[in-house]
Coordinates of C-alpha atoms in Angstrom, one line a residue:
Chain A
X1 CA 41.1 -11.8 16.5
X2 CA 41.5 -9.9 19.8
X3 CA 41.9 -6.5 17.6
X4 CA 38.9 -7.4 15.2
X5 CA 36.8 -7.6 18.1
X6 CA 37.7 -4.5 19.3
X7 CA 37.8 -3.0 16.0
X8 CA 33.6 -4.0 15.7
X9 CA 32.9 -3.3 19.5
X10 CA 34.5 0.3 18.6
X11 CA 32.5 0.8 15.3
X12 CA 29.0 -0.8 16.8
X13 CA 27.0 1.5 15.3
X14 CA 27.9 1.6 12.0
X15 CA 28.1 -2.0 11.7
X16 CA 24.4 -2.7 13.4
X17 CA 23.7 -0.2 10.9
X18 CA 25.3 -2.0 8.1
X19 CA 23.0 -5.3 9.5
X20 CA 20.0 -3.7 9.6
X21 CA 19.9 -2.1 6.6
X22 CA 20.7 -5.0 4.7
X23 CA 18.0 -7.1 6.6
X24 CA 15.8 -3.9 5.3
X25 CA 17.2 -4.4 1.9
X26 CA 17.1 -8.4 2.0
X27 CA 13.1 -7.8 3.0
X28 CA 12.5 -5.5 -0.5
X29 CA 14.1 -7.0 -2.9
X30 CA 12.5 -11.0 -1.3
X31 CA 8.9 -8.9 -2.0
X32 CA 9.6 -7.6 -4.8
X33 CA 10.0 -11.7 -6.4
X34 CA 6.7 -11.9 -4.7
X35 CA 8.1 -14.9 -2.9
X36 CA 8.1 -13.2 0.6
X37 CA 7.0 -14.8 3.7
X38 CA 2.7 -14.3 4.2
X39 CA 3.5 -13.6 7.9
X40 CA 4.9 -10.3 6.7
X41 CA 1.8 -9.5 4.9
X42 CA -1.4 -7.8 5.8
X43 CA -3.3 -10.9 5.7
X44 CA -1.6 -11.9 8.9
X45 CA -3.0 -12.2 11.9
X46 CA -2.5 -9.3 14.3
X47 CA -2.9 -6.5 11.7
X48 CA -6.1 -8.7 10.1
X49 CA -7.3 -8.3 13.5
X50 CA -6.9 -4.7 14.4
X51 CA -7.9 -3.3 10.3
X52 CA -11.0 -6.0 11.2
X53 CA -11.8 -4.0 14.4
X54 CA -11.3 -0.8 12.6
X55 CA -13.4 -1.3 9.7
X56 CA -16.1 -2.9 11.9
X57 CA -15.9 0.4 14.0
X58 CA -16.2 2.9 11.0
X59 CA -19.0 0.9 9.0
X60 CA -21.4 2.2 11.4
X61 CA -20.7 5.4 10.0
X62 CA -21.6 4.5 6.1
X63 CA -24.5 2.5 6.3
X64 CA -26.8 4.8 4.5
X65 CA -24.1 4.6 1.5
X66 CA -23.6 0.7 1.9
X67 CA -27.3 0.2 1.9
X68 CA -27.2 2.1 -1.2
X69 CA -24.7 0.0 -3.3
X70 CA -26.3 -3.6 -1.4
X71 CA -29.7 -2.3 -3.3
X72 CA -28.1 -1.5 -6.5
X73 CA -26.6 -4.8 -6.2
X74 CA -29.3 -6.8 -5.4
X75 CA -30.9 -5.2 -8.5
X76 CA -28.3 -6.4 -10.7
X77 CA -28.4 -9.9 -9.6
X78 CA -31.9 -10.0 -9.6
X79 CA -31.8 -9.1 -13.3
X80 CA -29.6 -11.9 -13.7
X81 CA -31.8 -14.6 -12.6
X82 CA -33.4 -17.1 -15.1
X83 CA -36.6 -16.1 -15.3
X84 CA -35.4 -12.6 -16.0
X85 CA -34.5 -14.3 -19.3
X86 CA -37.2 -15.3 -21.6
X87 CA -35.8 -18.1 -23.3
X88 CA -33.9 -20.2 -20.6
X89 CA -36.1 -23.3 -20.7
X90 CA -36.0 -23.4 -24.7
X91 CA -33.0 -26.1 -24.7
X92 CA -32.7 -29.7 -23.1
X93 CA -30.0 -30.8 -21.4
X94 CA -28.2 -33.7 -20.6
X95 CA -28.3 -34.7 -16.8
X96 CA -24.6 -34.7 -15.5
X97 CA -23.5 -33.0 -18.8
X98 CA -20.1 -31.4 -18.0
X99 CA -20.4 -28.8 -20.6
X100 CA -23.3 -27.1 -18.1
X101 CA -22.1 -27.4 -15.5
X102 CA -21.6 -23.8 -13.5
X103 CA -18.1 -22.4 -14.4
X104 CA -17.5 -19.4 -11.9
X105 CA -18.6 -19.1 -8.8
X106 CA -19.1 -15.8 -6.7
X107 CA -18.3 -15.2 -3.2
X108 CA -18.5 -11.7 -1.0
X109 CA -16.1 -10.4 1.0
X110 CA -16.0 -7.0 3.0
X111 CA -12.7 -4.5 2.1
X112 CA -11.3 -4.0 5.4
X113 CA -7.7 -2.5 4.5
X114 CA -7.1 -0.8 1.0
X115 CA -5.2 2.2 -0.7
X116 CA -5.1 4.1 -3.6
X117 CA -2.0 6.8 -2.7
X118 CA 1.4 4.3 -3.3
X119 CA 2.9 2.7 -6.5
X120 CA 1.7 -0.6 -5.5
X121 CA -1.6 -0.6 -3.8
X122 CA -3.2 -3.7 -1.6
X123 CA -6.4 -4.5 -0.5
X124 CA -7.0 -6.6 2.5
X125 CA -10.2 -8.8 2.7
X126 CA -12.0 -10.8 5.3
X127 CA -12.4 -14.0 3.7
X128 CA -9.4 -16.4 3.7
X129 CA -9.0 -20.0 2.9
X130 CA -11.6 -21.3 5.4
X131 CA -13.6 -19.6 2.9
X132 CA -12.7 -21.4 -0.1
X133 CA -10.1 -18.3 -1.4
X134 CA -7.2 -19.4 -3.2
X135 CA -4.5 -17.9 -4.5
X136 CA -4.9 -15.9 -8.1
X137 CA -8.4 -15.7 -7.9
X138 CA -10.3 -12.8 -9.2
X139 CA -12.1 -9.9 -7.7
X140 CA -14.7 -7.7 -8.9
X141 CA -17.2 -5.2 -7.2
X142 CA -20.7 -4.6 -8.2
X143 CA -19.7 -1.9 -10.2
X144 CA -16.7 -3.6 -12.3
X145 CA -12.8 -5.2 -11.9
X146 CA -11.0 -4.7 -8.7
X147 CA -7.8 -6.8 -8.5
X148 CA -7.1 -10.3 -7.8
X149 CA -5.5 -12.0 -5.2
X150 CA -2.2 -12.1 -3.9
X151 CA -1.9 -14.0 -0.4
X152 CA -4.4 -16.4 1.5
X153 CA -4.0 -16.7 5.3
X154 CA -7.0 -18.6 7.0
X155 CA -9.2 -15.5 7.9
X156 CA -7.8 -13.2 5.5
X157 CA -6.7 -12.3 2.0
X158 CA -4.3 -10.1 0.4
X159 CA -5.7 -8.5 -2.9
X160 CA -3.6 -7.0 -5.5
X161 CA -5.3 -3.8 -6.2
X162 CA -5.8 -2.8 -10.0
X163 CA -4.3 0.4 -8.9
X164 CA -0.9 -1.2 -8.6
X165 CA 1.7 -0.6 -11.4
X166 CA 3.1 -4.9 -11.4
X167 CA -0.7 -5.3 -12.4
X168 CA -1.3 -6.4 -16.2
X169 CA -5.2 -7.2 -17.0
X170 CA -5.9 -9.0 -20.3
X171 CA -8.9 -6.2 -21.4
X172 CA -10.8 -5.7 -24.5
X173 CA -12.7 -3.3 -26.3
X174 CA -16.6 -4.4 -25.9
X175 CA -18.1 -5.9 -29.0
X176 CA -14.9 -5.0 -31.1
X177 CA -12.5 -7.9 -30.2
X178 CA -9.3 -5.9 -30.6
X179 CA -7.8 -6.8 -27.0
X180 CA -4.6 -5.2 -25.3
X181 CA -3.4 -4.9 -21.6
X182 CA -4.0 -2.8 -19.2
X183 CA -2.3 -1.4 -16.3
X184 CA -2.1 1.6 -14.0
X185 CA 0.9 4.2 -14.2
X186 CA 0.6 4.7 -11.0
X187 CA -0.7 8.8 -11.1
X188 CA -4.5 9.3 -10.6
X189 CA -6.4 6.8 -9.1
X190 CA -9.1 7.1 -11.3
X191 CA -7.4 6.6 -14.9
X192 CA -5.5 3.4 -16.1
X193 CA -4.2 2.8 -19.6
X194 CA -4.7 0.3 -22.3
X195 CA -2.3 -0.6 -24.6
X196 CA -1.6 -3.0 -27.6
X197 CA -5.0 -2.0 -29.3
X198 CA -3.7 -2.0 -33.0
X199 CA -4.0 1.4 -34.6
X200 CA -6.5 0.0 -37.3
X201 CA -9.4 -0.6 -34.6
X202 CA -11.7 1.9 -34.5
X203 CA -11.9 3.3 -30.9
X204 CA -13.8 6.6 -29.6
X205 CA -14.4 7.9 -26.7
X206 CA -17.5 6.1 -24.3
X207 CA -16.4 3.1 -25.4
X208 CA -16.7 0.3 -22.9
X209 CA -13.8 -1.6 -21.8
X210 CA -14.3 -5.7 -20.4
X211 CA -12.1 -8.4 -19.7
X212 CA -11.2 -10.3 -22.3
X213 CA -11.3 -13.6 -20.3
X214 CA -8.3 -15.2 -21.9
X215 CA -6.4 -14.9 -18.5
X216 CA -8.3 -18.0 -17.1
X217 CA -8.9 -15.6 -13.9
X218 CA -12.2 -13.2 -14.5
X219 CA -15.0 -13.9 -16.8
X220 CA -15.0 -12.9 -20.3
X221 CA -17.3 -9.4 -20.8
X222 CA -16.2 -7.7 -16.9
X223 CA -16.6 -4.0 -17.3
X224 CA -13.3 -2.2 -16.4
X225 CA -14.3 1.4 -17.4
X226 CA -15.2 3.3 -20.0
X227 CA -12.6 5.3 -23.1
X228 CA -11.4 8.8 -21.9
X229 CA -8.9 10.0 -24.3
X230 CA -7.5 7.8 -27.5
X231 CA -3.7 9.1 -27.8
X232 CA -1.7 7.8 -31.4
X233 CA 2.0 8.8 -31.2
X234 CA 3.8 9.4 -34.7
X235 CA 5.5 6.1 -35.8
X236 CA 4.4 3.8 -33.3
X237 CA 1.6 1.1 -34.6
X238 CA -0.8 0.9 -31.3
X239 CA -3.4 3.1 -29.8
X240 CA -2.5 3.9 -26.2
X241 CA -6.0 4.4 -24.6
X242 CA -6.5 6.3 -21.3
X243 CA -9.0 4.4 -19.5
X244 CA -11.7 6.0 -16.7
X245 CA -12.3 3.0 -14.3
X246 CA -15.4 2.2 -13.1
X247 CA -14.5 1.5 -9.8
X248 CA -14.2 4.2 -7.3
X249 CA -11.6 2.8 -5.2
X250 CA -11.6 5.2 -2.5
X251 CA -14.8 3.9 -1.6
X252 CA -14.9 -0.1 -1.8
X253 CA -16.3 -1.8 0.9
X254 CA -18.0 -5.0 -0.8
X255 CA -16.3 -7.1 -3.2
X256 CA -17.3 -10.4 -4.8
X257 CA -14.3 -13.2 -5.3
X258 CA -14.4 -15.2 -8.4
X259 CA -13.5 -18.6 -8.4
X260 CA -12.8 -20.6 -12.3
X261 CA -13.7 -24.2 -11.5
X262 CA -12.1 -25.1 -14.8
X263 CA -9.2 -22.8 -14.7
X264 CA -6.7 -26.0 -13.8
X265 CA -8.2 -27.9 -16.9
X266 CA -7.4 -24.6 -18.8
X267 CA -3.7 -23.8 -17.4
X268 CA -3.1 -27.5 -18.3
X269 CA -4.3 -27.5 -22.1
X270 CA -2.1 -24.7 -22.2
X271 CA 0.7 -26.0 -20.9
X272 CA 1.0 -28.0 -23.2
X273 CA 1.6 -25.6 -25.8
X274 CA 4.4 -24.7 -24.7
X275 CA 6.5 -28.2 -24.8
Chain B
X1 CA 15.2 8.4 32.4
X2 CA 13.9 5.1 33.7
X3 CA 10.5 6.7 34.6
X4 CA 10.0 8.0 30.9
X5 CA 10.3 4.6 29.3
X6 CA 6.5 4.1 29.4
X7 CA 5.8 7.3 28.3
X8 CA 7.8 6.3 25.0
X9 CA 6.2 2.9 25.0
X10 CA 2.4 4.6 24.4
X11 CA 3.4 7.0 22.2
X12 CA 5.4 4.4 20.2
X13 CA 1.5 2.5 19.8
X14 CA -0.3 5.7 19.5
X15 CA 1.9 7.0 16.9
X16 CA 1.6 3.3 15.0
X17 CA -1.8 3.2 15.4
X18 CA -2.6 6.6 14.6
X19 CA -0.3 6.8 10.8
X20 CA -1.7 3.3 9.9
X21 CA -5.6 4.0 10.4
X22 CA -5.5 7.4 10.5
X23 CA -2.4 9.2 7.9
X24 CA -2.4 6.3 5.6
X25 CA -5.5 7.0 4.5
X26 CA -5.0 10.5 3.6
X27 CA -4.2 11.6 0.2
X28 CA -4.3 15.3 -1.1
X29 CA -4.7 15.3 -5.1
X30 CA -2.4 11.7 -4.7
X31 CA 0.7 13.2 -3.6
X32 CA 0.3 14.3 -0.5
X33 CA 0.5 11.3 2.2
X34 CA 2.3 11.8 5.8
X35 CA 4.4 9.3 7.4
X36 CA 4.2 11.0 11.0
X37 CA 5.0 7.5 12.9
X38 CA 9.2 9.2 12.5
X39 CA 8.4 12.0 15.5
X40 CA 9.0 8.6 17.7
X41 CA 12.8 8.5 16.3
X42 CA 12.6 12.5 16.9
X43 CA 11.9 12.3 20.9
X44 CA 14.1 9.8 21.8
X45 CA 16.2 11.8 24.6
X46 CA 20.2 12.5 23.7
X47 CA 21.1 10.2 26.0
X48 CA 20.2 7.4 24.0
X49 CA 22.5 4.5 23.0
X50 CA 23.0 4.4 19.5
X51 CA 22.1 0.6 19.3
X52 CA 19.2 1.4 20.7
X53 CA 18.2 4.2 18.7
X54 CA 18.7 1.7 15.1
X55 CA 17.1 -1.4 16.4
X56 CA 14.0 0.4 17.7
X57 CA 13.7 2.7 14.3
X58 CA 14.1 -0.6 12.6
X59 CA 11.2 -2.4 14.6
X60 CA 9.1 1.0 14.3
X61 CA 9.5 0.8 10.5
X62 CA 9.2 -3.0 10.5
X63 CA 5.9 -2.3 12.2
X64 CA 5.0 0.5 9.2
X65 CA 5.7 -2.4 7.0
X66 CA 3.6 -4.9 8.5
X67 CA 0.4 -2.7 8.1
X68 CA 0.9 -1.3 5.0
X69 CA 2.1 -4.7 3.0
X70 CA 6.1 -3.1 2.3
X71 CA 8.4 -5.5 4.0
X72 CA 12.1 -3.3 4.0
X73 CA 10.3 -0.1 2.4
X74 CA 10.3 1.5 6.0
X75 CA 12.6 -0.1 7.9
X76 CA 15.1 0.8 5.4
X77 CA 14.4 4.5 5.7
X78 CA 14.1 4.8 9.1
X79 CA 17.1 3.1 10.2
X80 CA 18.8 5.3 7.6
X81 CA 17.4 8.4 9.0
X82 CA 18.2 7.0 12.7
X83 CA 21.8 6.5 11.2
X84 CA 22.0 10.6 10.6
X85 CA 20.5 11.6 13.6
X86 CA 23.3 11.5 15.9
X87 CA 26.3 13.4 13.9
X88 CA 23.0 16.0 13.1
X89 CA 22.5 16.1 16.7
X90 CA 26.5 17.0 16.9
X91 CA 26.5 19.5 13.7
X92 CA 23.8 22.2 15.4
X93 CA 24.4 21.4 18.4
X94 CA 23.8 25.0 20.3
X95 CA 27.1 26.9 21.9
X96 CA 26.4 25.4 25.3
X97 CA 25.6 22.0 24.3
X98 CA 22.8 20.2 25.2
X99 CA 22.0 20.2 29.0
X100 CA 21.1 16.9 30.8
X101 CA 17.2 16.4 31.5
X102 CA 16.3 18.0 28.6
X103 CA 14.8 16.4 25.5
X104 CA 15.0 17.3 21.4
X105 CA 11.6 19.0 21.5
X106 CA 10.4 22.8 20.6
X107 CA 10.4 23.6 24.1
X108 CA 13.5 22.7 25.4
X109 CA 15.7 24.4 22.1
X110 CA 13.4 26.6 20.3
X111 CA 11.8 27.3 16.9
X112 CA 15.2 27.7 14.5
X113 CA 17.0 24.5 16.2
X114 CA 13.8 22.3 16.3
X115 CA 13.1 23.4 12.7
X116 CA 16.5 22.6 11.3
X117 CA 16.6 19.1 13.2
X118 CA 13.0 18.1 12.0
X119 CA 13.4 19.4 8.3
X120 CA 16.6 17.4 7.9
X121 CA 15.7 14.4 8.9
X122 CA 12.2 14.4 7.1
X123 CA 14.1 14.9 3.9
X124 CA 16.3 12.4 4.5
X125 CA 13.2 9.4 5.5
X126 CA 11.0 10.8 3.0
X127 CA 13.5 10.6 0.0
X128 CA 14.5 7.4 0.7
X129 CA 11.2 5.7 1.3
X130 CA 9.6 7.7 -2.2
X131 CA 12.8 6.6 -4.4
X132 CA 12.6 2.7 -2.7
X133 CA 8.3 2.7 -3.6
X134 CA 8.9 3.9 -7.3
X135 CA 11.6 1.6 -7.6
X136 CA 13.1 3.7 -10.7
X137 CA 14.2 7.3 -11.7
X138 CA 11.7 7.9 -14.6
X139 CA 9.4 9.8 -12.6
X140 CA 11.8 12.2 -10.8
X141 CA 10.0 15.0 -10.9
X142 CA 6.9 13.9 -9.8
X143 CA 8.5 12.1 -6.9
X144 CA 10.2 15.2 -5.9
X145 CA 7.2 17.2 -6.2
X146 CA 5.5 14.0 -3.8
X147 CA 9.0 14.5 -1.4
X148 CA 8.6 18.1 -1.1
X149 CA 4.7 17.7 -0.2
X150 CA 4.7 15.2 1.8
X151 CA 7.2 16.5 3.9
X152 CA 5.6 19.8 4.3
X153 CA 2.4 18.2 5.7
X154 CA 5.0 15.7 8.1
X155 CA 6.4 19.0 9.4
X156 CA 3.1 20.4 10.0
X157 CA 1.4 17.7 12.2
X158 CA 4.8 17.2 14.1
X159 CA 4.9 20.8 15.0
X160 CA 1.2 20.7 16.1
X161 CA 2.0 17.5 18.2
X162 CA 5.4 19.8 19.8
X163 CA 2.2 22.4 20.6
X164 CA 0.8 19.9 22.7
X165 CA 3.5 18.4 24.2
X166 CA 4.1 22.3 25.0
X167 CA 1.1 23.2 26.8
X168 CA 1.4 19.9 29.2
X169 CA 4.9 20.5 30.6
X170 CA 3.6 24.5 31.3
X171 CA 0.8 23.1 33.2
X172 CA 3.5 20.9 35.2

């Protein structure tokens, strides 16, 4: 016992090593099951505080551009709005009917941490579960599909980014049907691919791609991008589609959360399919 | 010695502070990306324990982690790279050793020695910490083209910090 003592009092630094690294090691491979602790995320408190600070500090210097997008914004919603649609009043309704009731609600949330340089890239927002943000929710920007999150603390929220390679969206080619899944390859920020389009759908390039809104977590008809390059490899049966995103993700500052009020009545029906 | 301790202490929060708001967010064409916050591990006198010198290169990259949502990615490499340092320190050591109240900076042991001790232990972190984020060896080439980029521009802004650190001890 005496010797074994002596034997790791001798070799202290390799065996602090040893510890450490496999505390290290313990802390990857517990993230990468997703099941790791929220303190060690950037929704928690301290960093939430100091990106918070940070981004508060360099708004000041993009209001002109956030201006800008809170305009174009404002325009789309605007065109949203009933009475921008001629027919809304041309059907009754049953008081307390469920089927109208409103599916998805919408709420904003300022980027105040977010990446696009690493194989799996996070976005931090400043909305939390005070808010009403739960885990698995949604998250779009005015201009199209941005992730969906990850990890709720009560001021903050981690976001998976789109531009993160464990990322699979349920998408669709709009007005065609055909739908695939698409994910980043983790290269240029501005590209993802889209895969699992059968090779007898006719694709060119322009073509819009949406959510296909079988995923129970965005909207059907959510634009993602738009076709860049259709690629058809020898032998193999699907297209794989290179995809220009609509999002520019180096600049993000305002996203909107989705939340699917029926998503649990959904997951449930489903559920049972698989019994 | 004693009287250094919070000199390290600010430059282990400016360091932080600066890679995390500051070199995070830089990206050259998506490859380039710095991780500067390792000069900490690269002043730390001679003198220093080796206990010492892993647990704090494990908080540091702990710390990395918190900010940038990697639990283990950093603190792995950096405790690695802390690991090598001391047998480096040993393998170019120059022929009269290192004196006492000196420090491992370009001022104290010059361009070629400062150069070999920063290169090989850049490698080393940045290797470790690009082959742990891909997670596979599919893209090898690209990753080594990210290694060998990244830890050009590393190099760079730690040389440029050496030219300040320079300039305040001549002043002294």
């Amino acid at each position: 016992m005496r010797n074994f003592l002596l034997f790791i009092y001798r070799h202290n630094f390799t065996f602090l090593f040893l510890i450490l690294e496999i505390v290290s090691f313990y802390l990857l491979i517990n993230h990468n099951s997703y099941q790791r602790a929220t303190w060690l995320s950037s929704s928690n408190k301290v960093s939430g505080n100091i990106y918070n600070s940070y981004s508060n500090a360099t708004q000041y210097l993009m209001l002109q551009q956030i201006n800008e997008e809170l305009a174009k914004e404002n325009a789309y919603l605007r065109s949203q709005m009933p009475a921008s649609f001629k027919d809304s009043k041309d059907y009754f309704s049953l008081v307390y009917d469920k089927l109208n009731k409103r599916q998805y609600t919408y709420r904003s949330a300022r980027v105040i941490n977010n990446s696009v340089n690493k194989h799996f890239n996070y976005i931090t927002i400043n909305k939390g579960s005070l808010n009403g943000i739960e885990k698995e929710m949604g998250v779009i920007s005015a201009k199209g599909v941005v992730g969906i999150i990850k990890d709720v603390s009560e001021h903050y929220s981690s976001v998976i980014s789109l531009l993160n390679t464990r990322l699979k969206i349920s998408a669709k080619l709009k007005g065609k049907g055909f739908f695939g899944a698409l994910g980043w390859d983790g290269d240029d920020y501005r590209y993802a691919w889209l895969n699992e389009i059968p090779i007898h759908a006719s694709v060119s390039v322009g073509d819009l791609v949406v959510t296909s809104g079988y995923s129970a977590i965005f909207p059907e008809g959510i634009l993602i991008g738009t076709v860049e390059e259709v690629e058809k490899d020898k032998g193999e049966s699907f297209y794989r589609i290179k995809v220009k995103l609509s999002v520019d993700f180096k600049d993000l500052s305002f996203v909107e959360v989705i939340s699917n009020n029926m998503r649990d009545e959904q997951l449930d029906l489903e559920s049972t399919n698989n019994d | 010695m004693i009287n250094r301790l919070p000199g390290y202490i600010l430059s282990f929060f400016i360091l932080v502070l600066l890679q995390v708001l500051v070199f995070n967010n830089i990206q050259f064409s998506g490859y380039v990306n710095p991780y500067v916050y390792i000069l900490f591990i690269f002043m730390l006198p001679f003198e220093t324990p080796g206990y010492i010198l892993l647990i704090l290169a494990f908080i540091l990259g702990l710390t990395i982690d918190l900010f940038s949502n990697t639990p283990g990615m950093h603190s792995f490499a950096t405790v690695f790279m802390a690991f090598i340092r001391p047998s480096l320190l040993k393998a170019i050591a120059p022929r009269d050793d290192y004196q006492p109240g000196t420090t491992p900076s370009l001022h104290d042991y010059g361009f070629v020695w400062y150069l070999k001790y920063t290169v090989t232990l850049t490698l080393i972190h940045h290797t470790i910490l690009f082959f742990i984020e891909v997670y596979d060896l599919s893209h090898i080439f690209s990753t080594l083209w990210r290694i060998i980029l990244s830890s050009i521009f590393t190099l760079i802004i730690v040389f440029i910090a050496q030219l300040f650190v320079f300039k305040k001890n001549k002043r002294r």
